[in-house]
Short mmCIF file of C-alpha atoms in Angstrom, two decimals:
data_model
loop_
_atom_site.label_atom_id
_atom_site.label_comp_id
_atom_site.label_asym_id
_atom_site.label_seq_id
_atom_site.Cartn_x
_atom_site.Cartn_y
_atom_site.Cartn_z
CA MET D 998 -8.07 2.54 4.12
CA THR D 999 -9.32 1.24 7.41
CA ASP D 1000 -10.96 2.29 10.63
CA VAL D 1001 -8.65 3.25 13.48
CA ARG D 1002 -9.92 0.39 15.60
CA TRP D 1003 -9.65 -2.30 12.95
CA THR D 1004 -6.70 -4.54 13.86
CA SER D 1005 -7.77 -7.99 12.85
CA GLY D 1006 -5.25 -8.72 10.11
CA PRO D 1007 -1.71 -10.05 10.43
CA LEU D 1008 -0.22 -6.85 9.06
CA SER D 1009 -1.90 -4.77 11.75
CA TRP D 1010 -0.28 -6.52 14.71
CA PRO D 1011 2.89 -4.63 15.69
CA GLY D 1012 4.22 -7.68 17.48
CA ARG D 1013 4.25 -9.65 14.25
CA LEU D 1014 6.02 -7.07 12.14
CA GLY D 1015 9.37 -8.24 13.36
CA ARG D 1016 8.96 -11.74 11.96
CA ALA D 1017 11.31 -12.66 9.16
CA VAL D 1018 8.38 -13.53 6.87
CA ASP D 1019 4.98 -12.03 7.46
CA PRO D 1020 2.23 -14.72 7.50
CA TYR D 1021 0.24 -12.90 4.87
CA VAL D 1022 3.23 -12.62 2.55
CA ALA D 1023 3.81 -16.35 3.07
CA ALA D 1024 0.20 -16.89 1.95
CA LEU D 1025 0.85 -14.75 -1.13
CA LEU D 1026 3.93 -16.80 -2.02
CA GLY D 1027 1.93 -19.98 -1.51
CA THR D 1028 -0.71 -18.64 -3.88
CA VAL D 1029 1.95 -18.01 -6.51
CA ALA D 1030 3.17 -21.60 -6.07
CA VAL D 1031 -0.37 -22.94 -6.51
CA ALA D 1032 -0.81 -20.85 -9.65
CA ALA D 1033 2.48 -22.23 -10.99
CA LEU D 1034 1.46 -25.85 -10.35
CA LEU D 1035 -2.28 -25.59 -11.03
CA PRO D 1036 -2.95 -22.53 -13.22
CA ALA D 1037 -6.53 -21.75 -14.15
CA SER D 1038 -7.24 -22.02 -17.87
CA GLY D 1039 -10.20 -22.00 -20.18
CA THR D 1040 -13.56 -21.85 -18.42
CA ALA D 1041 -11.88 -22.02 -15.01
CA ALA D 1042 -9.78 -18.94 -15.87
CA THR D 1043 -12.90 -17.04 -16.93
CA ALA D 1044 -14.68 -17.97 -13.72
CA ALA D 1045 -11.64 -17.03 -11.61
CA GLY D 1046 -11.37 -13.68 -13.39
CA THR D 1047 -15.04 -12.89 -12.78
CA ALA D 1048 -14.73 -13.89 -9.13
CA ALA D 1049 -11.63 -11.69 -8.78
CA ASP D 1050 -13.48 -8.69 -10.25
CA ILE D 1051 -16.34 -9.18 -7.80
CA ALA D 1052 -13.88 -9.61 -4.92
CA ILE D 1053 -12.10 -6.35 -5.81
CA GLY D 1054 -15.40 -4.46 -5.79
CA LEU D 1055 -16.31 -5.95 -2.41
CA LEU D 1056 -12.86 -5.10 -1.07
CA PHE D 1057 -13.25 -1.40 -1.88
CA PHE D 1058 -16.82 -1.40 -0.59
CA LEU D 1059 -15.47 -2.56 2.77
CA TYR D 1060 -12.76 0.13 2.62
CA GLY D 1061 -15.44 2.78 2.16
CA SER D 1062 -17.53 1.34 4.97
CA ARG D 1063 -14.61 1.42 7.40
CA LEU D 1064 -13.51 4.99 6.74
CA SER D 1065 -14.82 7.54 9.21
CA THR D 1066 -15.49 10.71 7.21
CA ARG D 1067 -15.38 12.85 10.35
CA GLU D 1068 -11.94 11.56 11.33
CA ALA D 1069 -10.65 12.03 7.79
CA LEU D 1070 -11.81 15.66 7.67
CA HIS D 1071 -10.42 16.33 11.15
CA GLY D 1072 -7.00 15.14 9.97
CA LEU D 1073 -6.80 17.92 7.37
CA ARG D 1074 -5.58 20.21 10.13
CA GLN D 1075 -2.12 18.67 9.73
CA TRP D 1076 -1.88 19.60 6.08
CA ARG D 1077 1.91 20.12 6.16
CA LEU D 1078 2.51 16.54 7.23
CA HIS D 1079 0.11 15.15 4.62
CA LEU D 1080 1.68 17.29 1.92
CA VAL D 1081 5.13 15.84 2.70
CA VAL D 1082 3.79 12.26 2.70
CA GLY D 1083 1.95 12.86 -0.57
CA ALA D 1084 5.03 14.37 -2.20
CA SER D 1085 7.09 11.35 -1.16
CA THR D 1086 4.49 8.87 -2.44
CA PHE D 1087 3.63 10.49 -5.76
CA VAL D 1088 6.69 12.61 -6.62
CA LEU D 1089 9.79 11.18 -4.94
CA PHE D 1090 8.95 7.53 -5.60
CA PRO D 1091 8.18 7.99 -9.33
CA LEU D 1092 11.49 9.83 -9.73
CA LEU D 1093 13.29 7.00 -7.92
CA GLY D 1094 11.48 4.49 -10.11
CA LEU D 1095 12.55 6.23 -13.32
CA ALA D 1096 16.16 6.36 -12.15
CA ALA D 1097 16.13 2.73 -11.00
CA THR D 1098 14.61 1.33 -14.20
CA GLY D 1099 17.00 3.40 -16.30
CA LEU D 1100 20.02 2.01 -14.45
CA ALA D 1101 18.82 -1.57 -14.03
CA ARG D 1102 16.82 -2.19 -17.20
CA PHE D 1103 19.55 -4.45 -18.60
CA LEU D 1104 19.19 -6.63 -15.46
CA LEU D 1105 15.40 -6.92 -15.56
CA THR D 1106 12.84 -8.04 -18.11
CA ASP D 1107 10.59 -5.40 -19.59
CA ARG D 1108 7.68 -6.64 -17.48
CA LEU D 1109 9.68 -6.52 -14.25
CA ALA D 1110 10.86 -3.00 -15.10
CA THR D 1111 7.23 -2.05 -15.74
CA GLY D 1112 6.30 -3.55 -12.38
CA LEU D 1113 9.03 -1.57 -10.68
CA LEU D 1114 7.66 1.66 -12.11
CA PHE D 1115 4.13 0.68 -11.16
CA LEU D 1116 5.28 -0.03 -7.60
CA CYS D 1117 6.54 3.55 -7.39
CA VAL D 1118 3.14 5.09 -8.24
CA VAL D 1119 1.07 2.95 -5.82
CA PRO D 1120 -0.45 4.78 -2.81
CA SER D 1121 0.86 4.52 0.72
CA THR D 1122 -0.53 1.88 3.06
CA VAL D 1123 -2.62 2.27 6.19
CA GLN D 1124 -2.35 -0.89 8.25
CA SER D 1125 1.39 -1.48 8.39
CA SER D 1126 2.17 2.25 8.58
CA VAL D 1127 -0.13 2.64 11.57
CA ALA D 1128 1.33 -0.43 13.29
CA LEU D 1129 4.90 0.77 12.72
CA THR D 1130 4.08 4.33 13.80
CA SER D 1131 2.46 3.03 16.97
CA THR D 1132 5.47 0.84 17.78
CA ALA D 1133 7.86 3.77 17.30
CA ARG D 1134 5.66 6.10 19.41
CA GLY D 1135 4.76 8.35 16.49
CA ASN D 1136 1.62 10.31 15.65
CA VAL D 1137 -0.86 7.47 15.09
CA PRO D 1138 -3.95 9.59 14.19
CA ALA D 1139 -1.90 11.41 11.57
CA ALA D 1140 -0.69 8.07 10.17
CA ILE D 1141 -4.27 6.86 9.78
CA CYS D 1142 -5.27 10.03 7.95
CA ALA D 1143 -2.13 10.10 5.80
CA GLY D 1144 -2.68 6.55 4.60
CA THR D 1145 -6.35 7.21 3.96
CA TYR D 1146 -5.73 10.39 1.97
CA SER D 1147 -3.02 8.64 -0.03
CA SER D 1148 -5.35 5.76 -0.93
CA LEU D 1149 -8.14 8.11 -1.99
CA PHE D 1150 -5.87 10.35 -4.03
CA GLY D 1151 -4.20 7.28 -5.51
CA MET D 1152 -7.42 6.19 -7.21
CA ILE D 1153 -6.84 9.12 -9.55
CA ALA D 1154 -3.09 9.72 -9.33
CA THR D 1155 -1.94 6.10 -9.75
CA PRO D 1156 -3.63 5.50 -13.14
CA LEU D 1157 -2.54 8.91 -14.43
CA LEU D 1158 1.08 8.44 -13.34
CA ALA D 1159 1.14 4.85 -14.61
CA ALA D 1160 -0.14 5.93 -18.03
CA TRP D 1161 2.38 8.77 -18.17
CA LEU D 1162 5.46 6.84 -17.01
CA ILE D 1163 4.74 3.36 -18.37
CA GLY D 1164 2.86 4.22 -21.54
CA SER D 1165 1.16 1.74 -23.84
CA ASP D 1166 1.33 -1.20 -21.41
CA VAL D 1167 -1.32 0.51 -19.29
CA ARG D 1168 -4.93 0.21 -20.37
CA PHE D 1169 -5.51 3.94 -19.93
CA SER D 1170 -8.43 5.13 -21.99
CA ALA D 1171 -12.00 6.20 -21.50
CA ASP D 1172 -12.87 2.53 -21.04
CA GLY D 1173 -9.98 2.09 -18.61
CA LEU D 1174 -11.08 5.04 -16.52
CA LEU D 1175 -14.62 3.71 -16.53
CA ALA D 1176 -13.35 0.32 -15.38
CA ILE D 1177 -11.47 1.92 -12.48
CA ALA D 1178 -14.48 4.01 -11.52
CA THR D 1179 -16.82 1.02 -11.73
CA GLN D 1180 -14.59 -1.49 -9.99
CA LEU D 1181 -12.84 0.66 -7.38
CA LEU D 1182 -14.31 4.11 -6.87
CA LEU D 1183 -18.04 3.35 -7.06
CA PRO D 1184 -17.90 0.49 -4.51
CA PHE D 1185 -15.85 2.73 -2.21
CA LEU D 1186 -18.41 5.55 -2.48
CA ALA D 1187 -21.22 3.06 -1.94
CA GLY D 1188 -19.48 1.90 1.23
CA GLN D 1189 -19.26 5.49 2.42
CA ALA D 1190 -22.92 6.14 1.64
CA LEU D 1191 -24.04 3.02 3.49
CA ARG D 1192 -21.54 3.31 6.34
CA ARG D 1193 -24.24 4.25 8.82
CA TRP D 1194 -25.71 0.77 8.45
CA THR D 1195 -22.65 -1.31 7.49
CA ALA D 1196 -20.14 -0.01 10.07
CA PRO D 1197 -21.83 -1.73 13.06
CA PHE D 1198 -21.92 -5.03 11.16
CA ILE D 1199 -18.24 -4.67 10.22
CA GLY D 1200 -17.38 -3.89 13.82
CA ARG D 1201 -19.03 -7.13 14.97
CA HIS D 1202 -17.33 -9.29 12.33
CA LYS D 1203 -13.81 -7.87 12.13
CA LYS D 1204 -11.98 -11.18 11.94
CA VAL D 1205 -14.20 -12.73 9.29
CA LEU D 1206 -14.11 -9.63 7.10
CA GLY D 1207 -10.35 -9.35 7.62
CA LEU D 1208 -10.02 -12.85 6.16
CA LEU D 1209 -12.32 -11.82 3.33
CA ASP D 1210 -10.04 -8.85 2.59
CA ARG D 1211 -7.00 -11.05 2.30
CA GLY D 1212 -8.82 -13.81 0.48
CA SER D 1213 -9.90 -11.30 -2.17
CA ILE D 1214 -6.32 -10.22 -2.77
CA LEU D 1215 -5.08 -13.82 -2.86
CA LEU D 1216 -7.68 -14.51 -5.56
CA VAL D 1217 -6.39 -11.54 -7.58
CA VAL D 1218 -2.82 -12.86 -7.26
CA TYR D 1219 -3.85 -16.38 -8.29
CA THR D 1220 -5.71 -15.11 -11.35
CA ALA D 1221 -2.85 -12.84 -12.46
CA PHE D 1222 -0.14 -15.47 -12.04
CA SER D 1223 -2.28 -18.16 -13.71
CA ARG D 1224 -2.51 -15.97 -16.80
CA GLY D 1225 1.25 -15.59 -16.77
CA MET D 1226 1.75 -19.34 -16.56
CA THR D 1227 -0.61 -20.11 -19.44
CA GLU D 1228 1.18 -17.52 -21.58
CA GLY D 1229 4.59 -19.00 -20.75
CA ILE D 1230 6.20 -15.77 -19.55
CA TRP D 1231 7.62 -17.01 -16.24
CA HIS D 1232 10.64 -18.71 -17.82
CA GLN D 1233 12.03 -15.17 -18.23
CA VAL D 1234 12.06 -14.56 -14.46
CA THR D 1235 15.33 -16.24 -13.49
CA PRO D 1236 16.79 -16.34 -9.95
CA ALA D 1237 19.44 -13.84 -11.06
CA ARG D 1238 16.77 -11.39 -12.21
CA LEU D 1239 14.82 -11.85 -9.00
CA GLY D 1240 17.99 -11.09 -7.05
CA ALA D 1241 18.58 -7.97 -9.15
CA LEU D 1242 14.98 -6.89 -8.57
CA LEU D 1243 15.34 -7.37 -4.82
CA GLY D 1244 18.53 -5.29 -4.82
CA VAL D 1245 16.93 -2.46 -6.79
CA ALA D 1246 13.85 -2.51 -4.53
CA ALA D 1247 16.10 -2.33 -1.46
CA ALA D 1248 17.91 0.69 -2.92
CA VAL D 1249 14.61 2.47 -3.65
CA LEU D 1250 13.37 1.79 -0.10
CA GLY D 1251 16.65 2.98 1.44
CA LEU D 1252 16.59 6.22 -0.52
CA ALA D 1253 12.93 6.82 0.36
CA LEU D 1254 13.57 6.27 4.08
CA THR D 1255 16.60 8.54 4.05
CA THR D 1256 14.92 11.31 2.08
CA THR D 1257 11.75 11.37 4.18
CA SER D 1258 13.77 11.41 7.40
CA LEU D 1259 16.01 14.26 6.28
CA THR D 1260 13.08 16.24 4.87
CA ALA D 1261 11.06 15.91 8.07
CA ARG D 1262 14.04 17.13 10.14
CA ARG D 1263 14.74 19.97 7.74
CA LEU D 1264 11.12 21.15 8.03
CA ARG D 1265 11.38 20.94 11.84
CA PHE D 1266 8.53 18.55 12.50
CA SER D 1267 8.17 17.10 15.98
CA ARG D 1268 9.61 13.67 16.65
CA ALA D 1269 6.15 12.04 16.59
CA ASP D 1270 5.38 13.59 13.21
CA ARG D 1271 8.80 12.65 11.82
CA VAL D 1272 8.08 9.02 12.65
CA THR D 1273 4.75 9.25 10.82
CA ILE D 1274 6.29 10.90 7.76
CA VAL D 1275 9.05 8.31 7.46
CA PHE D 1276 6.76 5.28 7.62
CA CYS D 1277 3.81 6.67 5.66
CA GLY D 1278 6.08 8.25 3.07
CA SER D 1279 8.15 5.12 2.40
CA ASN D 1280 5.56 2.32 2.51
CA LYS D 1281 3.44 1.09 -0.39
CA SER D 1282 0.01 -0.54 -0.24
CA LEU D 1283 -0.29 -4.12 -1.42
CA ALA D 1284 -4.04 -4.16 -0.75
CA THR D 1285 -4.65 -1.18 -3.06
CA GLY D 1286 -1.89 -1.81 -5.58
CA LEU D 1287 -2.85 -5.36 -6.56
CA PRO D 1288 -6.46 -4.58 -7.52
CA MET D 1289 -5.31 -1.50 -9.44
CA ALA D 1290 -2.75 -3.58 -11.34
CA ALA D 1291 -5.46 -6.09 -12.26
CA VAL D 1292 -7.57 -3.28 -13.73
CA LEU D 1293 -4.73 -1.38 -15.43
CA PHE D 1294 -2.75 -4.30 -16.88
CA GLY D 1295 -5.37 -7.00 -17.38
CA ASP D 1296 -3.91 -10.32 -18.55
CA ALA D 1297 -0.34 -8.97 -18.25
CA ALA D 1298 -0.63 -8.18 -14.52
CA GLY D 1299 1.25 -11.29 -13.30
CA PRO D 1300 4.91 -10.22 -13.57
CA VAL D 1301 3.94 -6.57 -13.02
CA ILE D 1302 2.79 -7.21 -9.45
CA LEU D 1303 5.91 -9.20 -8.48
CA PRO D 1304 8.01 -6.09 -7.61
CA LEU D 1305 5.21 -4.79 -5.39
CA MET D 1306 5.01 -8.10 -3.53
CA LEU D 1307 8.77 -8.16 -2.95
CA PHE D 1308 8.84 -4.52 -1.88
CA HIS D 1309 5.99 -5.10 0.55
CA GLN D 1310 7.87 -7.85 2.39
CA LEU D 1311 11.07 -5.80 2.33
CA GLN D 1312 9.40 -2.70 3.78
CA LEU D 1313 7.92 -4.75 6.63
CA MET D 1314 11.26 -6.29 7.56
CA VAL D 1315 13.33 -3.10 7.35
CA CYS D 1316 10.78 -0.77 8.92
CA ALA D 1317 10.08 -3.21 11.76
CA VAL D 1318 13.75 -3.01 12.74
CA ILE D 1319 13.69 0.79 12.55
CA ALA D 1320 10.46 1.00 14.56
CA GLY D 1321 11.92 -1.25 17.24
CA ARG D 1322 14.99 0.95 17.61
CA TRP D 1323 12.98 4.15 17.71
CA SER D 1324 10.67 2.71 20.35
CA ARG D 1325 13.63 2.47 22.74
CA ARG D 1326 14.57 6.13 22.37
CA PRO D 1327 13.63 8.48 25.23
CA PRO D 1328 10.60 10.66 24.47
CA GLU D 1329 11.24 14.11 23.08
CA ALA D 1330 11.07 16.79 25.78
CA ALA D 1331 9.66 19.44 23.45
CA PRO D 1332 8.80 19.84 19.76
CA ALA D 1333 11.49 21.03 17.40
CA PRO D 1334 11.64 24.84 17.03
CA GLY D 1335 9.00 25.99 14.63
CA GLY D 1336 7.41 22.56 14.39
CA PRO D 1337 3.74 21.85 15.02
CA VAL D 1338 2.78 20.91 18.55
CA GLN D 1339 1.42 17.37 18.76
CA VAL D 1340 1.11 16.39 22.42
CA THR D 1341 -1.73 13.94 22.93
CA GLU D 1342 -2.03 10.52 24.48
CA ALA D 1343 -2.32 9.03 21.01
CA THR D 1344 1.07 10.35 19.98
CA ARG D 1345 3.06 9.24 23.01
#
């Protein structure tokens, strides 16, 4: 969830998407290494957990402050596109996750299988989807709105789907819902309510607040992995299981990319809209998923977030290659028969 003009972070630079390892993902991996060598315990763990909770609230407050309500409402005109993206994110992916965990459960630990299912119910992303869509000459305004709608809907859909598909591992109760509302939704709504005053400040301090965004998520990762280290669960995550997890994640991503592409063609969307549907419908949000995992899984969040971290790096690498190839294609002369007309400077 971000303003259309906000491009301060590493993930929002199209030129960097083609790197083998995204700088931010490298920072995440470094954070995991620090947690493995120097895990927080005792009073330090309590302090880190409290700081992470505060950071998550601030993160969603900034999301709410960046979102332009007028632009979000204007984007509802392309409801067909958003419906397809939403169906991919919250219907196709959960089905793929159920199939993948059923086939690969003997290769993964229970926690990694839980993380794989959780990955499949996380909302779509905004920043990387917009960057990829822009590189491939897709419908950028639609990508911004699609990612925003997905993130907003995900505040409700992700906990519900996680509780339904994963079951008792998820802290889904009246207290759990209250925790999500207090830690995620209320700060977001506060950011929206105060946007008139906070948006100018955010516009003047994009780089600093971009670092604050990422620092908040790194703190969540450190706290979650520290808990895993102190509980001694990481000896179960062997290189062979990590390789199996990477293979399963690659299969899920490949199927999502193929399905969204074929569906968009079948429904006769224009080329620009097809690009948007493929990237928004196949990407998952690390920035939204990690805080949600911290709320939903508590002390057990460490191994649960590992599939999401791997998938995030994988989607950047694969989709950057696809976006580069599509950017070299000649522009479409006319929209597909029956498809919506999207001819603006922003979509060229």
